[in-house]
Structures are given as C-alpha cells and as structure tokens.
Coordinates of N, CA and C in Angstrom, one line a residue:
X3 N 60.2 -62.5 -2.9 CA 61.0 -64.4 -2.9 C 63.2 -63.4 -2.6
X4 N 62.9 -64.7 -1.0 CA 64.2 -64.1 -1.6 C 65.5 -64.2 -3.0
X5 N 65.0 -65.0 -3.3 CA 65.9 -65.2 -4.5 C 65.0 -65.2 -5.7
X6 N 65.7 -64.1 -6.0 CA 65.3 -63.5 -7.5 C 64.9 -64.4 -8.3
X7 N 64.2 -64.8 -9.3 CA 64.5 -65.4 -10.2 C 64.6 -64.9 -12.1
X8 N 65.7 -65.3 -12.4 CA 65.8 -63.8 -13.6 C 65.5 -65.0 -14.7
X9 N 65.9 -65.5 -14.6 CA 65.7 -66.7 -16.3 C 63.8 -66.8 -16.4
X10 N 63.3 -66.9 -18.1 CA 62.3 -67.7 -17.8 C 62.1 -68.7 -17.5
X11 N 61.4 -69.2 -18.5 CA 60.8 -70.6 -18.2 C 61.5 -71.5 -19.8
X12 N 61.6 -71.1 -20.5 CA 62.6 -72.0 -22.1 C 64.0 -72.1 -21.1
X13 N 64.3 -70.6 -20.7 CA 65.8 -71.0 -20.1 C 66.0 -71.6 -19.2
X14 N 65.6 -72.0 -18.5 CA 65.7 -72.8 -17.6 C 65.6 -74.8 -18.2
X15 N 64.4 -74.5 -19.0 CA 64.1 -75.8 -19.8 C 65.5 -76.7 -20.5
X16 N 65.8 -75.7 -21.1 CA 67.0 -75.2 -21.4 C 68.2 -75.9 -20.7
X17 N 68.4 -75.5 -19.5 CA 69.4 -75.8 -18.9 C 69.0 -77.3 -17.8
X18 N 67.4 -77.3 -17.9 CA 67.4 -79.1 -17.9 C 67.6 -79.4 -18.8
X19 N 68.1 -79.9 -20.1 CA 68.1 -80.5 -20.4 C 69.7 -81.0 -20.4
X20 N 70.3 -79.8 -20.3 CA 72.2 -79.3 -21.1 C 72.4 -80.4 -19.0
X21 N 71.9 -80.3 -18.5 CA 72.2 -81.1 -17.6 C 72.4 -82.8 -17.8
X22 N 70.7 -82.7 -17.8 CA 70.9 -84.5 -18.3 C 71.5 -84.8 -19.0
X23 N 71.7 -84.2 -20.1 CA 73.3 -84.3 -21.1 C 74.1 -84.8 -21.0
X24 N 74.5 -83.7 -19.4 CA 75.7 -83.8 -19.2 C 76.2 -85.3 -18.4
X25 N 74.9 -85.8 -18.0 CA 74.8 -86.8 -16.4 C 75.0 -87.9 -17.6
X26 N 74.5 -88.2 -18.5 CA 74.8 -89.1 -19.4 C 75.1 -89.2 -19.9
X27 N 76.5 -88.3 -20.4 CA 77.6 -88.4 -21.5 C 78.2 -88.6 -20.1
X28 N 78.1 -89.1 -18.6 CA 79.8 -89.1 -17.4 C 79.8 -90.1 -16.7
X29 N 77.8 -91.4 -17.3 CA 77.5 -92.3 -16.5 C 78.5 -93.2 -17.3
X30 N 78.5 -94.9 -17.6 CA 79.2 -95.6 -17.6 C 78.6 -95.8 -19.0
X31 N 78.6 -96.0 -20.3 CA 77.8 -95.6 -21.5 C 76.6 -97.1 -21.9
X32 N 76.1 -97.6 -22.7 CA 75.3 -98.7 -23.1 C 74.6 -98.5 -24.0
X33 N 73.9 -99.4 -24.7 CA 73.5 -99.3 -26.1 C 73.0 -97.9 -26.0
X34 N 71.8 -98.3 -25.7 CA 70.9 -96.9 -25.5 C 71.8 -95.7 -25.3
X35 N 72.7 -95.5 -24.7 CA 73.6 -94.1 -24.2 C 74.3 -93.9 -25.9
X36 N 74.3 -95.1 -26.1 CA 75.4 -94.4 -27.8 C 74.6 -94.0 -28.7
X37 N 73.2 -94.8 -28.9 CA 72.4 -94.6 -29.6 C 71.3 -93.2 -29.7
X38 N 70.7 -92.7 -28.6 CA 71.0 -91.4 -28.1 C 71.9 -90.3 -28.2
X39 N 73.3 -90.5 -27.8 CA 74.5 -89.3 -28.7 C 74.7 -89.3 -29.8
X40 N 73.9 -90.4 -30.7 CA 74.4 -90.5 -32.1 C 73.6 -90.0 -32.9
X41 N 72.1 -89.9 -32.0 CA 70.9 -89.1 -33.0 C 71.3 -87.4 -32.5
X42 N 71.2 -87.2 -34.6 CA 70.9 -86.1 -34.8 C 70.2 -84.9 -34.2
X43 N 68.9 -85.4 -34.2 CA 68.0 -84.7 -33.2 C 67.8 -84.3 -32.2
X44 N 68.9 -84.9 -31.3 CA 69.0 -84.5 -30.0 C 69.9 -84.1 -30.0
X45 N 71.1 -84.7 -30.4 CA 72.1 -83.6 -30.2 C 72.3 -82.4 -30.5
X46 N 71.2 -81.8 -32.0 CA 71.1 -80.9 -32.1 C 70.0 -79.4 -31.0
X47 N 69.4 -80.6 -30.6 CA 68.7 -80.1 -29.9 C 69.1 -79.0 -28.3
X48 N 70.7 -80.8 -27.9 CA 71.0 -80.2 -26.6 C 71.9 -78.9 -27.1
X49 N 72.8 -79.5 -28.7 CA 73.5 -77.9 -29.0 C 73.0 -76.3 -29.3
X50 N 71.3 -76.1 -29.5 CA 70.0 -75.2 -28.7 C 70.7 -74.6 -27.2
X51 N 69.8 -75.9 -27.0 CA 70.3 -74.9 -25.2 C 71.7 -74.8 -24.8
X52 N 72.0 -75.1 -25.8 CA 73.7 -74.3 -24.8 C 74.0 -73.8 -25.3
X53 N 73.9 -73.0 -27.1 CA 73.5 -71.9 -27.3 C 73.0 -70.4 -26.4
X54 N 71.8 -70.9 -25.6 CA 70.8 -69.9 -24.5 C 71.6 -69.5 -23.9
X55 N 72.4 -70.2 -23.4 CA 73.6 -69.9 -22.3 C 74.9 -69.9 -22.1
X56 N 75.4 -70.1 -23.3 CA 76.9 -70.2 -23.4 C 77.6 -68.6 -23.8
X57 N 78.9 -70.0 -24.3 CA 79.3 -68.7 -25.2 C 80.2 -69.3 -25.9
X58 N 81.2 -69.4 -27.5 CA 81.7 -69.6 -27.6 C 82.4 -71.3 -27.1
X59 N 83.4 -70.4 -26.3 CA 84.0 -71.8 -25.3 C 82.9 -73.5 -25.1
X60 N 81.4 -72.7 -25.1 CA 81.1 -74.4 -25.2 C 80.4 -74.8 -26.0
X61 N 80.3 -73.8 -27.3 CA 79.9 -74.4 -28.5 C 81.2 -75.2 -29.0
X62 N 82.5 -74.5 -29.4 CA 83.4 -75.2 -29.5 C 83.4 -76.8 -28.4
X63 N 83.7 -76.5 -27.5 CA 83.7 -77.6 -26.6 C 82.7 -78.9 -26.9
X64 N 81.2 -78.7 -27.2 CA 80.7 -79.3 -27.0 C 80.6 -80.7 -28.9
X65 N 81.3 -79.3 -29.9 CA 82.3 -80.3 -31.1 C 82.7 -81.8 -30.8
X66 N 84.0 -80.9 -29.8 CA 85.3 -82.1 -30.2 C 84.4 -82.9 -29.6
X67 N 83.4 -82.5 -28.3 CA 83.0 -83.5 -27.5 C 81.8 -84.5 -28.8
X68 N 81.5 -84.0 -30.0 CA 80.8 -84.4 -30.9 C 81.9 -85.6 -32.0
X69 N 83.1 -84.8 -31.8 CA 83.9 -85.2 -33.0 C 84.5 -86.4 -32.1
X70 N 84.5 -86.2 -30.8 CA 85.4 -87.6 -29.8 C 84.0 -89.2 -30.3
X71 N 82.4 -88.6 -30.4 CA 81.9 -89.8 -31.0 C 81.8 -90.8 -32.1
X72 N 82.8 -90.1 -33.2 CA 82.5 -90.3 -34.5 C 83.2 -91.8 -34.3
X73 N 82.9 -92.5 -34.9 CA 83.3 -94.0 -35.1 C 83.5 -94.2 -34.1
X74 N 83.0 -94.6 -32.7 CA 83.2 -94.8 -31.6 C 81.7 -96.7 -31.1
X75 N 82.2 -97.8 -30.9 CA 80.9 -98.0 -30.6 C 81.0 -98.3 -29.0
X76 N 80.0 -99.3 -29.2 CA 80.1 -99.4 -27.0 C 81.4 -99.9 -26.3
X77 N 82.2 -100.7 -27.1 CA 82.8 -101.6 -26.9 C 84.4 -100.3 -26.4
X78 N 84.5 -98.9 -27.6 CA 85.5 -98.2 -27.3 C 85.0 -97.2 -26.0
X79 N 84.0 -97.3 -25.9 CA 83.6 -96.0 -24.8 C 83.6 -96.5 -23.2
X80 N 83.2 -97.8 -23.9 CA 83.1 -98.6 -22.2 C 84.5 -98.9 -21.0
X81 N 85.7 -99.3 -22.2 CA 86.6 -99.1 -21.9 C 87.6 -97.6 -22.0
X82 N 87.2 -96.9 -22.5 CA 87.7 -96.0 -22.3 C 86.7 -95.5 -20.8
X83 N 86.1 -95.2 -20.5 CA 85.5 -95.1 -18.9 C 85.6 -95.6 -18.1
X84 N 86.5 -96.7 -18.4 CA 86.5 -97.5 -16.6 C 88.6 -97.3 -17.1
X85 N 88.8 -97.1 -18.2 CA 90.1 -96.6 -18.1 C 90.5 -95.2 -17.1
X86 N 89.3 -94.7 -17.6 CA 89.5 -93.2 -16.7 C 89.2 -93.2 -15.5
X87 N 87.9 -94.2 -15.3 CA 87.4 -93.8 -14.3 C 87.3 -94.9 -12.5
X88 N 88.0 -96.5 -14.3 CA 87.6 -97.4 -13.0 C 86.4 -98.4 -13.5
X89 N 87.0 -99.7 -13.2 CA 85.9 -100.6 -13.0 C 85.3 -101.6 -11.5
X90 N 86.3 -102.7 -11.5 CA 85.4 -103.4 -9.8 C 86.2 -102.0 -9.0
X91 N 87.1 -101.4 -8.8 CA 86.9 -100.6 -8.0 C 87.3 -99.7 -8.6
X92 N 87.7 -98.0 -8.0 CA 87.5 -96.9 -8.5 C 89.3 -96.6 -8.8
X93 N 89.3 -96.2 -9.7 CA 90.6 -95.4 -10.5 C 90.9 -93.7 -9.3
X94 N 91.8 -94.5 -8.3 CA 92.3 -93.2 -7.6 C 93.1 -91.9 -7.7
X95 N 93.4 -92.4 -9.4 CA 93.9 -90.8 -10.2 C 92.3 -90.2 -10.6
X96 N 91.4 -90.9 -10.3 CA 90.3 -90.3 -10.7 C 89.2 -90.7 -10.6
X97 N 88.8 -90.0 -9.4 CA 87.8 -90.8 -9.1 C 86.2 -90.2 -9.6
X98 N 85.6 -90.6 -10.1 CA 83.8 -90.0 -10.1 C 83.1 -89.2 -9.1
X99 N 83.7 -89.6 -7.7 CA 82.5 -89.5 -7.0 C 83.3 -88.4 -6.1
X100 N 82.5 -87.9 -5.3 CA 82.8 -86.8 -4.7 C 83.6 -86.6 -3.3
X101 N 82.9 -87.9 -2.5 CA 83.7 -88.4 -1.6 C 86.0 -88.1 -1.5
X102 N 85.8 -88.5 -2.7 CA 87.2 -88.9 -2.9 C 88.0 -87.1 -2.9
X103 N 86.8 -86.9 -3.3 CA 87.8 -85.1 -3.9 C 87.3 -84.0 -2.8
X104 N 86.5 -84.4 -1.1 CA 86.6 -83.5 -0.4 C 87.0 -83.8 0.2
X105 N 88.0 -84.8 1.1 CA 88.8 -84.9 1.9 C 88.5 -85.8 3.0
X106 N 89.8 -87.0 3.3 CA 89.9 -88.1 3.7 C 89.3 -87.7 5.2
X107 N 88.9 -87.1 6.0 CA 88.5 -86.7 7.4 C 87.5 -88.2 7.7
X108 N 87.1 -89.2 8.1 CA 85.8 -89.1 8.0 C 84.8 -88.7 8.6
X109 N 85.2 -88.2 9.8 CA 83.4 -86.8 10.2 C 83.4 -86.0 8.3
X110 N 83.9 -85.3 8.0 CA 83.6 -85.1 6.5 C 83.1 -85.7 5.8
X111 N 83.7 -87.3 5.6 CA 82.7 -87.8 4.7 C 80.9 -88.3 5.3
X112 N 81.1 -88.8 6.3 CA 80.2 -88.5 6.5 C 79.0 -87.1 6.5
X113 N 79.5 -86.4 6.8 CA 79.0 -84.8 6.6 C 78.6 -85.1 5.5
X114 N 79.4 -85.1 4.7 CA 78.4 -84.6 3.3 C 78.1 -85.3 3.1
X115 N 78.2 -87.5 3.0 CA 77.5 -87.9 2.3 C 76.6 -87.8 2.7
X116 N 75.0 -87.0 3.7 CA 74.4 -87.0 5.0 C 73.9 -86.4 4.7
X117 N 74.3 -85.0 4.3 CA 74.5 -83.8 3.3 C 73.4 -84.2 2.1
X118 N 74.4 -84.9 1.1 CA 73.6 -85.0 -0.1 C 72.5 -85.4 0.3
X119 N 72.3 -87.3 0.8 CA 70.7 -87.6 1.0 C 70.2 -86.6 1.3
X120 N 70.5 -86.1 2.2 CA 69.2 -85.1 2.2 C 68.9 -84.2 1.6
X121 N 69.7 -83.6 0.2 CA 69.1 -82.9 -0.5 C 68.2 -84.0 -1.9
X122 N 68.6 -84.7 -1.7 CA 67.8 -86.0 -2.6 C 66.4 -86.6 -1.6
X123 N 66.4 -86.6 -0.6 CA 65.0 -86.8 0.4 C 64.1 -85.8 -0.1
X124 N 64.9 -84.3 1.1 CA 63.9 -83.5 0.2 C 63.9 -82.7 -0.3
X125 N 63.9 -83.3 -1.7 CA 62.7 -83.5 -3.1 C 62.3 -83.7 -4.0
X126 N 62.0 -85.4 -2.6 CA 61.5 -86.7 -2.7 C 62.3 -87.2 -4.3
X127 N 63.1 -87.7 -4.0 CA 63.9 -88.8 -5.0 C 64.1 -89.4 -4.3
X128 N 64.1 -90.6 -5.1 CA 65.0 -91.9 -5.5 C 65.9 -92.3 -5.9
X129 N 66.7 -93.0 -5.7 CA 68.0 -93.2 -6.3 C 68.2 -95.0 -6.3
X130 N 67.6 -95.7 -7.6 CA 68.2 -97.0 -6.5 C 69.3 -97.4 -6.6
X131 N 69.7 -98.8 -5.8 CA 71.1 -99.1 -5.7 C 71.4 -100.0 -7.0
X132 N 72.8 -99.5 -7.5 CA 73.3 -100.1 -8.8 C 74.6 -100.4 -9.2
X133 N 74.8 -101.6 -8.1 CA 76.4 -101.6 -8.1 C 76.8 -101.9 -9.2
X134 N 76.7 -102.1 -10.2 CA 77.0 -103.0 -11.7 C 78.0 -101.4 -12.1
X135 N 76.9 -100.8 -12.2 CA 77.9 -99.6 -12.4 C 78.1 -98.7 -11.6
X136 N 78.5 -98.9 -10.1 CA 79.0 -98.0 -9.4 C 78.4 -96.1 -9.2
X137 N 77.1 -96.6 -9.4 CA 76.0 -95.6 -9.5 C 75.8 -94.7 -8.2
X138 N 75.9 -94.1 -7.6 CA 75.8 -93.3 -5.5 C 75.3 -92.2 -5.8
X139 N 75.0 -91.8 -4.4 CA 74.4 -90.3 -4.3 C 75.9 -89.5 -4.8
X140 N 76.8 -89.6 -5.1 CA 77.4 -88.7 -5.0 C 78.6 -89.0 -6.4
X141 N 78.1 -90.3 -7.6 CA 79.0 -89.7 -8.4 C 78.2 -88.9 -9.0
X142 N 79.7 -88.5 -10.2 CA 79.3 -87.0 -10.8 C 77.7 -86.5 -11.6
X143 N 77.8 -88.1 -11.8 CA 76.5 -87.9 -13.2 C 75.5 -87.7 -12.4
X144 N 75.7 -88.0 -11.1 CA 74.2 -88.8 -10.2 C 73.9 -87.3 -10.1
X145 N 75.4 -86.4 -9.1 CA 74.8 -84.8 -9.3 C 73.8 -83.7 -9.6
X146 N 74.9 -84.1 -11.6 CA 74.8 -83.2 -12.5 C 72.6 -83.6 -13.5
X147 N 72.2 -85.3 -12.8 CA 71.0 -85.3 -12.6 C 70.2 -85.1 -11.3
X148 N 71.2 -84.9 -10.5 CA 69.6 -84.1 -9.2 C 69.9 -82.3 -10.1
X149 N 70.6 -81.6 -10.4 CA 71.0 -80.9 -10.9 C 69.2 -80.2 -11.8
X150 N 69.2 -81.4 -13.0 CA 68.4 -81.3 -13.9 C 67.2 -81.5 -13.6
X151 N 66.8 -81.9 -12.0 CA 65.8 -82.4 -11.8 C 65.4 -80.9 -11.2
X152 N 66.0 -80.2 -10.5 CA 66.1 -79.6 -9.9 C 65.4 -78.0 -10.7
X153 N 66.4 -78.2 -11.4 CA 66.1 -76.5 -12.5 C 64.6 -77.1 -13.6
X154 N 64.9 -78.1 -13.5 CA 63.0 -78.7 -14.5 C 62.0 -78.0 -13.6
X155 N 62.2 -78.5 -12.2 CA 61.2 -78.7 -11.2 C 61.6 -77.1 -11.4
X156 N 61.5 -76.3 -11.0 CA 61.6 -74.6 -10.4 C 61.1 -73.9 -12.2
X157 N 61.5 -75.2 -13.5 CA 60.6 -74.2 -14.1 C 58.8 -74.3 -14.5
X158 N 58.8 -75.4 -13.8 CA 57.5 -76.1 -13.6 C 56.3 -74.6 -12.6
X159 N 57.5 -74.7 -11.5 CA 56.9 -74.6 -10.5 C 56.1 -72.6 -10.3
X160 N 57.2 -72.2 -12.2 CA 57.2 -70.9 -12.6 C 55.4 -71.3 -12.8
X161 N 56.0 -71.4 -13.7 CA 54.2 -72.5 -14.5 C 53.3 -72.4 -14.0
X162 N 53.2 -73.2 -12.9 CA 52.2 -73.9 -12.1 C 51.7 -73.9 -10.7
X163 N 53.0 -73.2 -9.9 CA 52.9 -72.9 -8.1 C 53.1 -71.4 -7.5
X164 N 53.0 -71.1 -7.0 CA 53.9 -70.1 -6.3 C 55.2 -69.8 -5.9
X165 N 54.8 -68.4 -5.1 CA 56.1 -68.8 -5.3 C 57.3 -69.5 -3.9
X166 N 56.2 -70.2 -3.1 CA 56.8 -70.7 -2.1 C 57.7 -71.7 -2.8
X167 N 56.9 -72.6 -3.8 CA 57.5 -73.8 -3.9 C 58.7 -73.5 -5.2
X168 N 58.6 -72.1 -5.7 CA 59.8 -72.1 -6.1 C 61.2 -71.1 -6.1
X169 N 60.5 -70.7 -4.9 CA 62.0 -70.1 -3.8 C 62.7 -71.4 -3.8
X170 N 61.2 -72.5 -2.7 CA 62.6 -74.2 -3.0 C 63.0 -74.6 -3.8
X171 N 62.8 -75.1 -5.3 CA 63.6 -75.4 -5.3 C 64.6 -74.7 -6.4
X172 N 64.4 -72.9 -6.6 CA 65.7 -72.2 -6.3 C 66.8 -71.5 -5.8
X173 N 66.2 -72.1 -4.5 CA 67.1 -72.4 -2.9 C 67.9 -73.4 -2.7
X174 N 66.9 -74.0 -3.3 CA 67.7 -76.1 -3.3 C 69.0 -76.3 -4.4
X175 N 68.5 -76.0 -5.2 CA 69.3 -75.3 -6.8 C 71.0 -74.7 -5.9
X176 N 70.5 -73.1 -5.5 CA 72.1 -72.8 -5.0 C 73.1 -73.4 -4.1
X177 N 71.9 -74.0 -3.4 CA 72.7 -74.1 -1.5 C 73.0 -75.9 -2.7
X178 N 73.2 -76.5 -3.1 CA 73.7 -77.8 -3.9 C 74.9 -77.4 -4.8
X179 N 74.8 -76.3 -5.5 CA 75.8 -75.4 -6.5 C 76.8 -76.0 -5.5
X180 N 77.3 -74.9 -4.8 CA 78.0 -74.3 -3.1 C 78.4 -74.8 -2.2
X181 N 77.5 -76.0 -2.1 CA 78.0 -77.3 -0.8 C 78.9 -77.9 -1.6
X182 N 78.5 -78.5 -2.5 CA 79.1 -80.0 -3.4 C 79.6 -79.8 -4.6
X183 N 78.5 -79.8 -5.5 CA 78.8 -80.0 -7.2 C 79.6 -78.1 -8.1
X184 N 79.4 -77.3 -7.2 CA 80.2 -76.5 -8.0 C 82.0 -76.5 -6.7
X185 N 81.8 -77.0 -6.0 CA 82.6 -76.9 -5.3 C 83.9 -77.6 -5.9
X186 N 83.8 -78.8 -6.8 CA 84.7 -80.2 -7.0 C 84.9 -80.4 -8.3
X187 N 84.1 -79.9 -9.2 CA 83.0 -80.0 -10.4 C 84.9 -79.6 -10.8
X188 N 85.6 -78.9 -10.7 CA 87.0 -77.8 -11.4 C 87.8 -79.2 -11.3
X189 N 88.0 -79.5 -10.2 CA 88.7 -79.8 -9.7 C 89.0 -81.7 -10.8
X190 N 87.4 -82.3 -10.6 CA 87.8 -83.7 -11.4 C 87.9 -83.2 -13.2
X191 N 87.7 -81.8 -13.8 CA 87.8 -81.8 -15.2 C 88.9 -81.8 -14.9
X192 N 89.9 -81.1 -14.2 CA 91.2 -81.5 -14.7 C 92.2 -83.0 -14.5
X193 N 91.3 -83.7 -13.5 CA 91.4 -85.1 -13.6 C 91.5 -85.8 -14.2
X194 N 90.2 -85.6 -14.9 CA 89.5 -86.7 -16.1 C 90.5 -86.1 -17.9
X195 N 90.7 -84.6 -18.0 CA 92.1 -84.2 -18.9 C 93.3 -84.9 -18.6
X196 N 93.5 -85.2 -17.5 CA 95.0 -86.2 -17.6 C 94.7 -86.7 -17.6
X197 N 93.7 -87.6 -17.6 CA 93.5 -89.5 -17.3 C 93.1 -89.8 -18.0
X198 N 92.2 -88.5 -19.3 CA 91.8 -90.3 -19.5 C 92.3 -90.4 -20.8
X199 N 91.7 -91.9 -21.7 CA 92.6 -91.9 -23.0 C 91.5 -91.1 -24.4
X200 N 90.0 -91.4 -23.5 CA 88.7 -90.8 -25.2 C 88.9 -89.4 -24.9
X201 N 89.2 -89.0 -25.7 CA 88.7 -87.6 -26.4 C 87.0 -86.8 -25.5
X202 N 85.9 -88.2 -26.2 CA 84.6 -87.5 -25.4 C 84.7 -87.9 -24.5
X203 N 85.2 -88.4 -23.4 CA 85.0 -88.0 -21.4 C 86.0 -86.8 -21.8
X204 N 87.0 -86.7 -21.8 CA 87.7 -85.2 -21.8 C 87.2 -84.1 -21.9
X205 N 86.1 -83.8 -22.9 CA 84.9 -82.5 -23.5 C 84.2 -83.1 -22.5
X206 N 83.4 -84.1 -22.1 CA 82.7 -84.0 -21.3 C 82.2 -83.6 -19.8
X207 N 83.6 -83.5 -19.6 CA 84.3 -83.0 -18.4 C 84.2 -81.2 -18.8
X208 N 85.1 -81.1 -19.6 CA 85.6 -79.7 -19.8 C 84.1 -78.9 -20.0
X209 N 83.0 -79.3 -20.9 CA 81.4 -79.1 -20.8 C 80.7 -78.5 -19.3
X210 N 81.1 -80.3 -18.6 CA 80.0 -80.4 -17.1 C 81.1 -78.9 -16.6
X211 N 82.4 -78.7 -16.5 CA 82.8 -78.0 -15.7 C 82.3 -76.3 -16.1
X212 N 83.1 -76.2 -17.9 CA 82.1 -74.8 -17.9 C 81.2 -74.4 -17.5
X213 N 79.6 -75.2 -17.8 CA 78.3 -75.7 -17.4 C 78.0 -74.9 -16.2
X214 N 78.6 -75.8 -15.5 CA 78.3 -75.4 -13.9 C 79.0 -73.3 -13.6
X215 N 79.8 -73.8 -14.0 CA 80.5 -72.0 -13.5 C 79.4 -70.8 -14.1
X216 N 79.0 -72.1 -15.6 CA 78.1 -70.3 -15.8 C 76.7 -70.7 -15.6
X217 N 76.1 -70.8 -15.2 CA 74.7 -71.5 -14.0 C 75.2 -70.5 -12.0
X218 N 76.9 -71.4 -12.2 CA 77.2 -70.6 -10.9 C 77.6 -69.6 -10.8
X219 N 77.5 -68.7 -12.1 CA 78.3 -67.0 -11.6 C 76.0 -66.2 -11.9
X220 N 75.6 -66.9 -12.7 CA 74.6 -66.4 -13.6 C 73.0 -66.0 -11.7
X221 N 73.9 -67.4 -10.6 CA 73.1 -67.3 -9.5 C 74.4 -66.4 -8.5
X222 N 74.4 -65.9 -8.8 CA 75.7 -65.8 -7.6 C 76.3 -66.3 -6.5
X223 N 76.5 -67.9 -6.8 CA 76.9 -68.6 -6.8 C 78.2 -68.5 -5.9
X224 N 79.2 -68.4 -5.1 CA 80.4 -68.3 -4.3 C 80.6 -69.4 -3.8
X225 N 81.5 -70.7 -4.7 CA 81.4 -71.9 -3.7 C 82.9 -72.2 -3.4
X226 N 84.1 -72.3 -2.7 CA 84.8 -73.0 -2.0 C 85.5 -74.1 -2.8
X227 N 86.0 -73.8 -4.0 CA 86.4 -75.1 -5.0 C 87.3 -75.6 -4.1
X228 N 87.3 -77.0 -5.0 CA 88.9 -78.0 -5.0 C 89.8 -77.3 -6.0
X229 N 90.5 -77.2 -6.0 CA 91.5 -76.6 -6.8 C 92.0 -77.9 -7.4
X230 N 92.2 -78.8 -7.4 CA 92.5 -79.9 -7.6 C 92.6 -81.3 -6.8
X231 N 92.5 -82.3 -7.7 CA 92.5 -83.4 -6.5 C 93.5 -83.5 -5.8
X232 N 94.0 -83.8 -4.5 CA 95.4 -84.3 -4.1 C 95.5 -86.2 -4.0
X233 N 94.3 -86.6 -4.2 CA 94.6 -88.1 -4.8 C 94.0 -88.1 -3.0
X234 N 93.1 -88.2 -2.3 CA 92.7 -88.6 -1.2 C 91.9 -90.0 -1.4
X235 N 92.2 -91.3 -0.5 CA 92.4 -92.1 -0.3 C 90.9 -92.1 0.3
X236 N 89.9 -92.4 0.6 CA 88.5 -92.3 2.0 C 88.3 -93.2 2.4
X237 N 89.4 -93.8 3.2 CA 89.6 -95.2 3.5 C 87.8 -95.4 4.6
X238 N 87.2 -94.7 4.7 CA 85.6 -94.7 5.6 C 84.3 -95.3 3.9
X239 N 85.0 -94.2 3.1 CA 84.0 -95.0 2.5 C 84.5 -96.5 1.6
X240 N 86.1 -96.4 1.4 CA 86.2 -97.6 1.1 C 85.4 -99.2 2.5
X241 N 85.1 -98.9 3.5 CA 84.3 -99.4 4.4 C 82.6 -99.1 3.9
X242 N 82.5 -98.7 3.3 CA 80.6 -98.7 3.3 C 80.9 -99.4 1.4
X243 N 81.7 -99.1 1.3 CA 81.4 -99.2 -0.7 C 80.0 -100.9 -0.4
X244 N 79.2 -100.6 -1.7 CA 78.2 -101.4 -1.4 C 77.1 -101.5 0.1
X245 N 77.4 -101.1 0.3 CA 76.9 -100.8 2.0 C 75.9 -99.7 2.0
X246 N 76.0 -98.8 3.0 CA 75.3 -97.2 3.1 C 75.7 -95.9 2.2
X247 N 76.7 -95.9 1.6 CA 77.0 -95.3 1.0 C 76.4 -95.3 -0.5
X248 N 76.2 -96.9 -1.3 CA 74.8 -97.0 -1.8 C 73.3 -96.0 -2.0
X249 N 73.6 -95.3 -3.1 CA 72.1 -95.1 -2.7 C 71.1 -96.9 -3.0
X250 N 69.6 -96.8 -1.7 CA 69.0 -97.7 -2.1 C 67.8 -97.3 -1.8
X251 N 67.3 -98.5 -2.3 CA 65.3 -97.8 -1.7 C 65.0 -98.3 -0.3
X252 N 66.1 -98.7 0.7 CA 65.9 -98.3 1.6 C 66.0 -97.7 2.5
X253 N 67.2 -96.1 1.7 CA 67.5 -94.6 2.7 C 67.1 -93.8 1.9
X254 N 66.3 -94.2 0.8 CA 65.3 -93.2 -0.1 C 64.1 -93.3 -0.5
X255 N 63.2 -93.9 0.7 CA 62.4 -94.0 0.6 C 60.8 -92.9 0.6
X256 N 61.7 -92.1 0.1 CA 61.0 -90.8 -0.2 C 59.8 -90.5 -1.7
X257 N 58.8 -90.3 -2.2 CA 58.1 -91.0 -3.4 C 59.5 -90.7 -4.9
X258 N 58.7 -91.7 -5.7 CA 59.3 -91.5 -6.7 C 59.3 -90.4 -7.4
X259 N 60.3 -90.1 -8.4 CA 60.1 -88.9 -9.8 C 60.1 -89.2 -10.6
X260 N 58.9 -88.5 -11.5 CA 58.9 -89.7 -12.8 C 58.9 -88.9 -13.3

C-alpha cells in the first residue's frame, strides 16, 4: 500500500466516535442532542475514546466542555449557538462555513465547493437539504461528520476488505484533511474563542482543533493553514445561499450511507 496504516481497528473506531461527537457539538442543538450530551455513559465513552488518541490537553478541554453543559438547557445552548454563528443570517465575524475562510474570489469558492461535494459523492454520501439548520456541505459539523464516516469506513475495510479499499479510505481522509478542514479549523477555533458567550462552544471548537491536528500529525498531513479569519464575505456564496451551495438530494444522488 502507498499509504501505510499504523493504527489498529480499535483506535480507528475510537477516532471515528470522537469525530461524530465533535460534529454533534457544533451543530445547532435540539432536545435529542442535549439528552445525548447529558448521558453519563455516552460521555464516559467519548472520554475513553479521547484517551486513546490524545494527551492531557484533550482531557482538560473535554472536562471544561462537560462543565459548560452543567445547568444548560436547549434554549440556552441554542441562543449561544446563534449568538456565535448566526441565525437567519451567517455571523460574519464567526461563520461555521469553510467558504468564508478560504477566500472571497469566485473561482476559489467554486473550486472548493466542487471539491467538497466531489469527496462526498465519491464515498456515496448524500446530505439532505436542511435550510432550517443552515447545514451545508462546507459546515464545520458536516466536514467532521465526513471524517467520522471515512475513519469508520477505514476500520471496516481493514477487517473486511483488501488493500484497495483501505487505500481508498486512508487516501481520501488524508486528502480531505489537507485540502479542507485541516486548512481552516485553527482559524475557526480562534474565531469561536473570541466570539462565543458559551464556554461549551469555545471548548468544543478548541477540542475539534486539537483533535484534528493530532490526526494530521499522525498521518503526516501538512496542510497550508489559515492562521486567522480575515472577515471575507463571499458574494458568490451569498448568491448561492439556499440554492446549489446547500446540500440537496438532487446534488448528491449517490447511494445513501445508512
């Protein structure tokens, strides 16, 4: 194999669960989300998964994130989410979308969006249109969910398939880290830390940034990182809002991943 797999299946499954947890934390919350995050058994499992990959910093950040949930209700977390990332309109000082970080040139936005959707299609993922939550291909939570999927798929391939499937999953994961989330997660985390009134979101962004960088180091991914959000307002994205920039059934007609 061109890309050597150094992790065992258990470590990959743990990483997959961490990605899914981070994705859950960075979507606008609902009652089901809060019930899950208040589930002691689930949170202990996430803590254990982090322990397989991280260091003292991850454990401390997770502890502070957990503290941020104390006495929190759906209304408080929802308001905190909207105060941080925006509600009906995107918060221009702290957007949760990659396109706002990657630059305001139309050609760059077009290329990046096409590349992101190409990754999802290549692995048979269909993301349904969800205008109510603003969930788009380039939303931080959607990109983290994609890494959850790829990491789980890699673990499955190791146990059930040959080198070709393993190579496809590992190569895709490294390329996505390098070309997309690995480039902007640091700047995103800094923006959230400056903006969010809720400790929960500050710590969730910090944890996501730290974990992604641990993964990048492990996989020898050296992304060209954006150090800080420059406040770009991508006019092209504004024109596409609610149209082709939104993930939809017609845009992604590959087989659904159940």
